[in-house]
mmCIF file of C-alpha atoms and ligand atoms in Angstrom:
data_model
loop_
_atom_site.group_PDB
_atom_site.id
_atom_site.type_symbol
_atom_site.label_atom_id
_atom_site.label_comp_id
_atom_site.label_asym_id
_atom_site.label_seq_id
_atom_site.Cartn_x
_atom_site.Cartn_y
_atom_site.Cartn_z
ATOM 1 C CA UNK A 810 1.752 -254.922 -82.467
ATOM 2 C CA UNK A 811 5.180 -253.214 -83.692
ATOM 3 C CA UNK A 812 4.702 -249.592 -85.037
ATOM 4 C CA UNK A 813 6.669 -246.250 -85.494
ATOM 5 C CA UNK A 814 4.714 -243.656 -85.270
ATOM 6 C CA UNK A 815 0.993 -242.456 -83.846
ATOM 7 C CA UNK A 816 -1.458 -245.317 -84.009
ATOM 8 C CA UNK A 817 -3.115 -245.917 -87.077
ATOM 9 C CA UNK A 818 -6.655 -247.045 -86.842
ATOM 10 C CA UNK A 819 -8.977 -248.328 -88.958
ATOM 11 C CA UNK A 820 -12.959 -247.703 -87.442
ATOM 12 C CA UNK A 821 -15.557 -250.163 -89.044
ATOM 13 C CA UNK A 822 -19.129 -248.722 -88.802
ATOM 14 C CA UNK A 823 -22.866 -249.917 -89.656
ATOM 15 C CA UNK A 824 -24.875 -247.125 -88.994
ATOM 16 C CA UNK A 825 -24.823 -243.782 -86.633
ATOM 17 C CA UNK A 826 -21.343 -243.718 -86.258
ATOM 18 C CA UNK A 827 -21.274 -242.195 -82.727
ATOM 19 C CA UNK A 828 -18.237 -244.014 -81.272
ATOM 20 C CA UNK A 829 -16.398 -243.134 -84.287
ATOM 21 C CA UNK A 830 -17.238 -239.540 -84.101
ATOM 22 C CA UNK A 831 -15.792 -239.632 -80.303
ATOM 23 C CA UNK A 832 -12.759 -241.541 -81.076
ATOM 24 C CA UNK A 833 -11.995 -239.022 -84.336
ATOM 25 C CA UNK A 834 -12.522 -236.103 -81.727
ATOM 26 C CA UNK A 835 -10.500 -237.514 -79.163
ATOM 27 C CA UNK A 836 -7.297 -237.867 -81.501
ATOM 28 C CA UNK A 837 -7.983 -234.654 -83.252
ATOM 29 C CA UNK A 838 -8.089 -232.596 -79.685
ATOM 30 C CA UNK A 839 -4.719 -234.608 -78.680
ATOM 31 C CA UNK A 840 -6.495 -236.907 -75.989
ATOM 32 C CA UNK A 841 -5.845 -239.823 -77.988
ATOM 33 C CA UNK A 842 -2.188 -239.684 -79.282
ATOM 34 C CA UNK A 843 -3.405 -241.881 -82.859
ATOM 35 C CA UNK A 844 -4.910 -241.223 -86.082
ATOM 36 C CA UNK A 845 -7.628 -242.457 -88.065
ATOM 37 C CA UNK A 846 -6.789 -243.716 -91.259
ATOM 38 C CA UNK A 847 -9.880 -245.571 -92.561
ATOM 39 C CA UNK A 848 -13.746 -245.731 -91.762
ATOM 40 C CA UNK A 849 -15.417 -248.115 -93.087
ATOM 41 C CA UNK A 850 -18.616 -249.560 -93.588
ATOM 42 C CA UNK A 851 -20.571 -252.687 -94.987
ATOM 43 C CA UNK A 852 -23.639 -250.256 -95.697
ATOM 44 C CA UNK A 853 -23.391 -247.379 -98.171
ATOM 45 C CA UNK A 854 -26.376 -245.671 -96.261
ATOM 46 C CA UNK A 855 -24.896 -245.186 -92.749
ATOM 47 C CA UNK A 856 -24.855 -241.986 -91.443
ATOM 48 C CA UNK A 857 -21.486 -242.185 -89.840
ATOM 49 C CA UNK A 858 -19.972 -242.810 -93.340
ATOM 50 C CA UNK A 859 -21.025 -238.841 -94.410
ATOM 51 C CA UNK A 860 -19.781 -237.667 -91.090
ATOM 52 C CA UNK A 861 -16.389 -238.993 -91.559
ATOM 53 C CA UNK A 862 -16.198 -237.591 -94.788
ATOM 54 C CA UNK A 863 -17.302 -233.995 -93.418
ATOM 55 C CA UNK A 864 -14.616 -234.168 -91.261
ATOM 56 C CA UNK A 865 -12.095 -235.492 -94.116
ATOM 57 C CA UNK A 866 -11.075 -238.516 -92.967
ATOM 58 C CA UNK A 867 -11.076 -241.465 -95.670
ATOM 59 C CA UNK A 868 -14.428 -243.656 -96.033
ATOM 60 C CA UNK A 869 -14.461 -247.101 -97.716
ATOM 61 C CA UNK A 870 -17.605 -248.786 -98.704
ATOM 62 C CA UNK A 871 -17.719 -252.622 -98.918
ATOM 63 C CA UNK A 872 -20.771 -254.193 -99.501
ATOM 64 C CA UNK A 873 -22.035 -257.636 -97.595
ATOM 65 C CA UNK A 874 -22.108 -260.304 -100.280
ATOM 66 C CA UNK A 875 -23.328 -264.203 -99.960
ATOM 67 C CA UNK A 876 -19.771 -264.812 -100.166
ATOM 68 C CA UNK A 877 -18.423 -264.426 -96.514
ATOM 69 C CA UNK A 878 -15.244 -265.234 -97.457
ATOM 70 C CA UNK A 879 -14.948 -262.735 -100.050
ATOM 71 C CA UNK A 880 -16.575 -260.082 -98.481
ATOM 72 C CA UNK A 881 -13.664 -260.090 -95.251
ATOM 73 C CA UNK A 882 -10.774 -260.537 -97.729
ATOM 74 C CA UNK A 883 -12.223 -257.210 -98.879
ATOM 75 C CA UNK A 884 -12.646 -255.815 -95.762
ATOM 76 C CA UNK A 885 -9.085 -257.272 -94.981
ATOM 77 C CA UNK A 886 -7.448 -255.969 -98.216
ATOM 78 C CA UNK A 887 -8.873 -252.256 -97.442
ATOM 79 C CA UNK A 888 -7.427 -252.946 -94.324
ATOM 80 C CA UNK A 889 -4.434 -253.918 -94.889
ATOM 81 C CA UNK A 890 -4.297 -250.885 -97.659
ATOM 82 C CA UNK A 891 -4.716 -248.504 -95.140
ATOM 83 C CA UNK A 892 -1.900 -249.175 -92.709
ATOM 84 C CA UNK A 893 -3.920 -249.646 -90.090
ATOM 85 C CA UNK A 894 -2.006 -250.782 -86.431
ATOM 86 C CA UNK A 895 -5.543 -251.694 -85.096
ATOM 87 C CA UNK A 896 -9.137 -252.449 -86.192
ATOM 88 C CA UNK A 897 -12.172 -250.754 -84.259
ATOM 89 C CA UNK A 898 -14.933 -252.175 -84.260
ATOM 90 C CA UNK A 899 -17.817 -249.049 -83.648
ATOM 91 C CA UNK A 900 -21.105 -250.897 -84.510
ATOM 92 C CA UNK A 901 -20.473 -253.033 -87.308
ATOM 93 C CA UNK A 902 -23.460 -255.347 -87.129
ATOM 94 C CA UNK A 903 -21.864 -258.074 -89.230
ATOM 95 C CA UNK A 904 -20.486 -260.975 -87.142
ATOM 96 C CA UNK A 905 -16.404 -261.708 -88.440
ATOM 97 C CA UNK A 906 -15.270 -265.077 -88.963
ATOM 98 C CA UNK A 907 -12.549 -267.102 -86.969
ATOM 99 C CA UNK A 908 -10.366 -267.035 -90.531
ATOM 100 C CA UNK A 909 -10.579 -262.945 -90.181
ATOM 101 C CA UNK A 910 -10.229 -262.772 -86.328
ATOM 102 C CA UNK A 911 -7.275 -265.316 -87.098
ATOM 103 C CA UNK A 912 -5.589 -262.746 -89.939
ATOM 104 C CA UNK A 913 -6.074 -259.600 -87.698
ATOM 105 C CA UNK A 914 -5.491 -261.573 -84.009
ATOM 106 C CA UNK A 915 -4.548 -259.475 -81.007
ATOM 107 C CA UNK A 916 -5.291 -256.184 -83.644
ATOM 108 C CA UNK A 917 -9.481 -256.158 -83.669
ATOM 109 C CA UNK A 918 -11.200 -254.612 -80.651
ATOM 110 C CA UNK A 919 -15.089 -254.080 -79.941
ATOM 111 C CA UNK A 920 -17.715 -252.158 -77.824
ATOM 112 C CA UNK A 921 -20.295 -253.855 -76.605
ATOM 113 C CA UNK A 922 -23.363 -252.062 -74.779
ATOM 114 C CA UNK A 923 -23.010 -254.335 -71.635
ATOM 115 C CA UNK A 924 -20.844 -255.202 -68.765
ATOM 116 C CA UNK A 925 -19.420 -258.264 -70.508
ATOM 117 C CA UNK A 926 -19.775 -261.365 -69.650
ATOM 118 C CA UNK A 927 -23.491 -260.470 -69.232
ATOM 119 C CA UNK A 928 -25.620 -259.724 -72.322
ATOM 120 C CA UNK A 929 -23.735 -260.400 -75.236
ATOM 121 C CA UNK A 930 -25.641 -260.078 -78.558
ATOM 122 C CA UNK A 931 -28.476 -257.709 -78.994
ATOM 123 C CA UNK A 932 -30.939 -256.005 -77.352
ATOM 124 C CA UNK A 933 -28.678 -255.672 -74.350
ATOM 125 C CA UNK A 934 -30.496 -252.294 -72.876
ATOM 126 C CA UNK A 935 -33.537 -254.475 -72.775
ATOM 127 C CA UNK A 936 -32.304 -257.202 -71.301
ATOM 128 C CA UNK A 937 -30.894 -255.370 -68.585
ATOM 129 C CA UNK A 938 -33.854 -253.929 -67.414
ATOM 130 C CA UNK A 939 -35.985 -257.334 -68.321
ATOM 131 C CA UNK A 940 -32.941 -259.077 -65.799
ATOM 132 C CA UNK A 941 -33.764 -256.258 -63.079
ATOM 133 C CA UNK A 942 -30.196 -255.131 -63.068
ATOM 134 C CA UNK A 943 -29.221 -252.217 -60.923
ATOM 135 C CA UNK A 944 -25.992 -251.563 -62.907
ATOM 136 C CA UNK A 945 -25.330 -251.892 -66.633
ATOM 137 C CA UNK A 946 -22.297 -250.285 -68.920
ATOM 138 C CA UNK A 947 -20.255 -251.109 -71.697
ATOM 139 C CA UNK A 948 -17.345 -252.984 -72.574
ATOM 140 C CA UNK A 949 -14.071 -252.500 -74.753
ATOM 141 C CA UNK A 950 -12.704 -256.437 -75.498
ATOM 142 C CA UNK A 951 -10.418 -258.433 -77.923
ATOM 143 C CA UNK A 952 -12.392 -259.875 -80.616
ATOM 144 C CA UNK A 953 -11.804 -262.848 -80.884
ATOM 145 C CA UNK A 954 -14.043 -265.926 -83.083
ATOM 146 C CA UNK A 955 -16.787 -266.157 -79.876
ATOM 147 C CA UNK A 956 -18.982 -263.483 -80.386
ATOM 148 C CA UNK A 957 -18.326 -260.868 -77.705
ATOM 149 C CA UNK A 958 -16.392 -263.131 -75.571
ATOM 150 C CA UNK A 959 -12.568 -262.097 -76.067
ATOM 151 C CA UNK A 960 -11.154 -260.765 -72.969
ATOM 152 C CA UNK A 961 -12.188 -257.564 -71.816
ATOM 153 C CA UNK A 962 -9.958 -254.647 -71.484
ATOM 154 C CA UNK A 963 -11.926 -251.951 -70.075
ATOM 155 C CA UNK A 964 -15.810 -251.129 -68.936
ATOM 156 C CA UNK A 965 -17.377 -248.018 -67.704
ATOM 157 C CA UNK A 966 -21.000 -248.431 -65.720
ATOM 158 C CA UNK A 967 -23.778 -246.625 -64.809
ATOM 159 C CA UNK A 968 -26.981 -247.412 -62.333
ATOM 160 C CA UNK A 969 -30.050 -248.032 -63.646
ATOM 161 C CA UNK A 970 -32.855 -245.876 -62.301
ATOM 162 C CA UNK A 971 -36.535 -247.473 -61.755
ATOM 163 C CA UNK A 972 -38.545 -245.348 -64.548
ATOM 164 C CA UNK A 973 -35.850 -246.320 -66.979
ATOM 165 C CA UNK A 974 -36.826 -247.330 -70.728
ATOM 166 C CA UNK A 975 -34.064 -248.833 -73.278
ATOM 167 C CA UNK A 976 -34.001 -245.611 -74.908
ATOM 168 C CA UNK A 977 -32.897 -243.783 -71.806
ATOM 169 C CA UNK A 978 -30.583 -246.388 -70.570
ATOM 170 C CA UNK A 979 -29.019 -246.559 -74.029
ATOM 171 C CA UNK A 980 -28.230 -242.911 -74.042
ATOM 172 C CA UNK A 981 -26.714 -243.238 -70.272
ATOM 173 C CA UNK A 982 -24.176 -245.958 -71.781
ATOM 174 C CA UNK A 983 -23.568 -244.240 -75.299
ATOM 175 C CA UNK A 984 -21.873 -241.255 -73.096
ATOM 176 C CA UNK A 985 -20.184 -244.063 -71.227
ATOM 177 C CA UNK A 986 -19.124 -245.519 -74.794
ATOM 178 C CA UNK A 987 -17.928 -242.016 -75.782
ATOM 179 C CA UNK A 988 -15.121 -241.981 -72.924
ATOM 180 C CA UNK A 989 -14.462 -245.458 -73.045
ATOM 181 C CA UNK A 990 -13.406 -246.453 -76.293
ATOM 182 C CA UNK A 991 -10.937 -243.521 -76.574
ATOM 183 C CA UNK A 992 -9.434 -244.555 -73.180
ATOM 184 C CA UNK A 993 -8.709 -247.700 -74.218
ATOM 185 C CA UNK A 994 -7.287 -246.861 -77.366
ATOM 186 C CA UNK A 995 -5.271 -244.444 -75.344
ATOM 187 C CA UNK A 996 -3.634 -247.410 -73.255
ATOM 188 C CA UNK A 997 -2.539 -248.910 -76.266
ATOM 189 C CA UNK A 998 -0.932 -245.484 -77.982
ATOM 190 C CA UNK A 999 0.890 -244.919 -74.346
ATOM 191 C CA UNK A 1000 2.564 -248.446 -74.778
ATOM 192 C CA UNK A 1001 0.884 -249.509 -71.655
ATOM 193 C CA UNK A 1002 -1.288 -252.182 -72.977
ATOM 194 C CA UNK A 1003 -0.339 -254.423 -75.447
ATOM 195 C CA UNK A 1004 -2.598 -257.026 -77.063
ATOM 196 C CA UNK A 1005 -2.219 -260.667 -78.430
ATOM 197 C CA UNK A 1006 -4.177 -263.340 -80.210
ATOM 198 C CA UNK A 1007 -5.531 -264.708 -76.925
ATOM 199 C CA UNK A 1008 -4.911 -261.951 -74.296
ATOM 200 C CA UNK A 1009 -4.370 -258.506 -72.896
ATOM 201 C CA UNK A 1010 -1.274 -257.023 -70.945
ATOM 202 C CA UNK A 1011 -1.331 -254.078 -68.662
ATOM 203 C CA UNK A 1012 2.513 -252.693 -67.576
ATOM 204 C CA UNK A 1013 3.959 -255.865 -68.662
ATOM 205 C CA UNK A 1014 1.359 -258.126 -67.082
ATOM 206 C CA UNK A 1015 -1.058 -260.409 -67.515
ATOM 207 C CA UNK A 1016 -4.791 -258.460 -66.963
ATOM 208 C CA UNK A 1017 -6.289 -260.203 -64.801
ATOM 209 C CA UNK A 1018 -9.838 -258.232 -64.482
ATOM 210 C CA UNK A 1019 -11.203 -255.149 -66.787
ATOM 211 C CA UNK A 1020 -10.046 -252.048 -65.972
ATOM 212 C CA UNK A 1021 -13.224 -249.624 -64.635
ATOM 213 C CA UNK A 1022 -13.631 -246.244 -66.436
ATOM 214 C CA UNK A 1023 -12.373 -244.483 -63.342
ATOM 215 C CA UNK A 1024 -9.519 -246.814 -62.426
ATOM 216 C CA UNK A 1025 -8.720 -246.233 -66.512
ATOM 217 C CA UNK A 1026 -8.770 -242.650 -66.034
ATOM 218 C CA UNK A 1027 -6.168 -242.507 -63.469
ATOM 219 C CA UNK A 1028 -4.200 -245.626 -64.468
HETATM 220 C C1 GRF B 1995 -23.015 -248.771 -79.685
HETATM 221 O O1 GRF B 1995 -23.935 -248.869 -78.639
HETATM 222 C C2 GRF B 1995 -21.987 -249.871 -79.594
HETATM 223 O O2 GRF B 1995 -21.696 -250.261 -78.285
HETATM 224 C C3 GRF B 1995 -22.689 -251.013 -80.298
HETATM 225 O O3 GRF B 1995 -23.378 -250.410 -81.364
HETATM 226 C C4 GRF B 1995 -23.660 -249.049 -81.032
HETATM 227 C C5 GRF B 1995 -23.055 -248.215 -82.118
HETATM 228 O O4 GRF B 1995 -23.380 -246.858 -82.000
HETATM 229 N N1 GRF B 1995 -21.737 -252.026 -80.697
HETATM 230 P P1 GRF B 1995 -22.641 -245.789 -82.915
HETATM 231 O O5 GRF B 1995 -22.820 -246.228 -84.361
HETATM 232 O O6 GRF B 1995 -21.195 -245.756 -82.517
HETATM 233 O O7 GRF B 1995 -23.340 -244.496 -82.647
#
């Protein structure tokens, strides 16, 4: 990734917009040394869409189609349009294809809700507690074309307590999400990581395990 210049990102968004909302924060208060330069969503109706607007940053619609392929050179065009150095994804529910992980590679990142490798997919607050875990979290990775399974940059945890519903557990992570993601992005403005089609470098070398939330805070 060869820039000049604060970060550029593009956020892609399905729904609440939450993560997007923390990363927009995070550059606007100077924590996060990039801008946002596009949000973007597949559905017209998601809230995050009217917050980004509210806080003047510029929104893209692109509707789902049954044309895949046409639908992601769209989302790739708007993209592309908007300068962006690297593509967030911040709950986009639709699942990209290897050609657009291929276009974009080393440039697409993701949260998950889960301390990857466990629980990719859905329903991952469930399936925590259904698994008896005693420590769940979220995960920053590379997209790449296996559903959440590109290497993982960064996770933060938290325990999980014995009355604990998915609601409750989901909120405990969300805050989790909400340092997370602009950490990581923060890694990559600083220079210190760099990303490629198949991998992640910290300092110049290889990662060889996630980075914790605390261990990103003072790395
Ligand atoms: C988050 O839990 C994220 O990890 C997952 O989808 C949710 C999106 O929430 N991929 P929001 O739209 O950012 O509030």
């Amino acid at each position: 990734m060869s820039r000049r210049g604060r970060l550029r990102l593009a956020v892609l968004i399905s729904g609440r917009g939450s993560n997007m909302l923390a990363l927009a924060e995070a550059c606007s208060s100077g924590r996060v040394d990039a801008q946002i330069v596009l949000v973007l969503s597949d559905r017209p109706e998601a809230a995050g869409l009217r917050s980004a607007a509210a806080l003047g940053l510029p929104t893209a619609v692109i509707e789902r189609t049954a044309d895949r392929s046409g639908f992601e050179n769209a989302l790739s065009a708007a993209i592309e349009a908007s300068g962006a150095d690297l593509v967030l994804l911040a709950g986009f529910m639709r699942v990209l294809s290897a050609q657009f992980v291929q276009r974009h590679a080393g440039r697409v990142l993701n949260i998950h809700p889960s301390l990857l490798p466990k629980f990719k997919g859905l329903h991952t607050h469930e399936r925590a507690l259904a698994a008896r875990e005693s420590e769940h979290g979220a995960s920053v990775h590379l997209v790449t074309a296996e559903l959440d399974g590109g290497p993982v940059l960064c996770q933060a945890s938290v325990p999980v307590r014995a009355d604990d519903t998915a609601e409750s557990l989901a909120a405990r992570v969300l805050e989790q999400e909400h340092r997370l993601y602009p950490l990581a992005v923060q890694l990559l403005a600083a220079g210190r990581v760099e990303l490629t089609a198949t991998g992640i470098r910290l300092d110049g070398q290889p990662l060889r395990a996630p980075l914790r939330l605390a261990d990103a805070t003072h790395a």
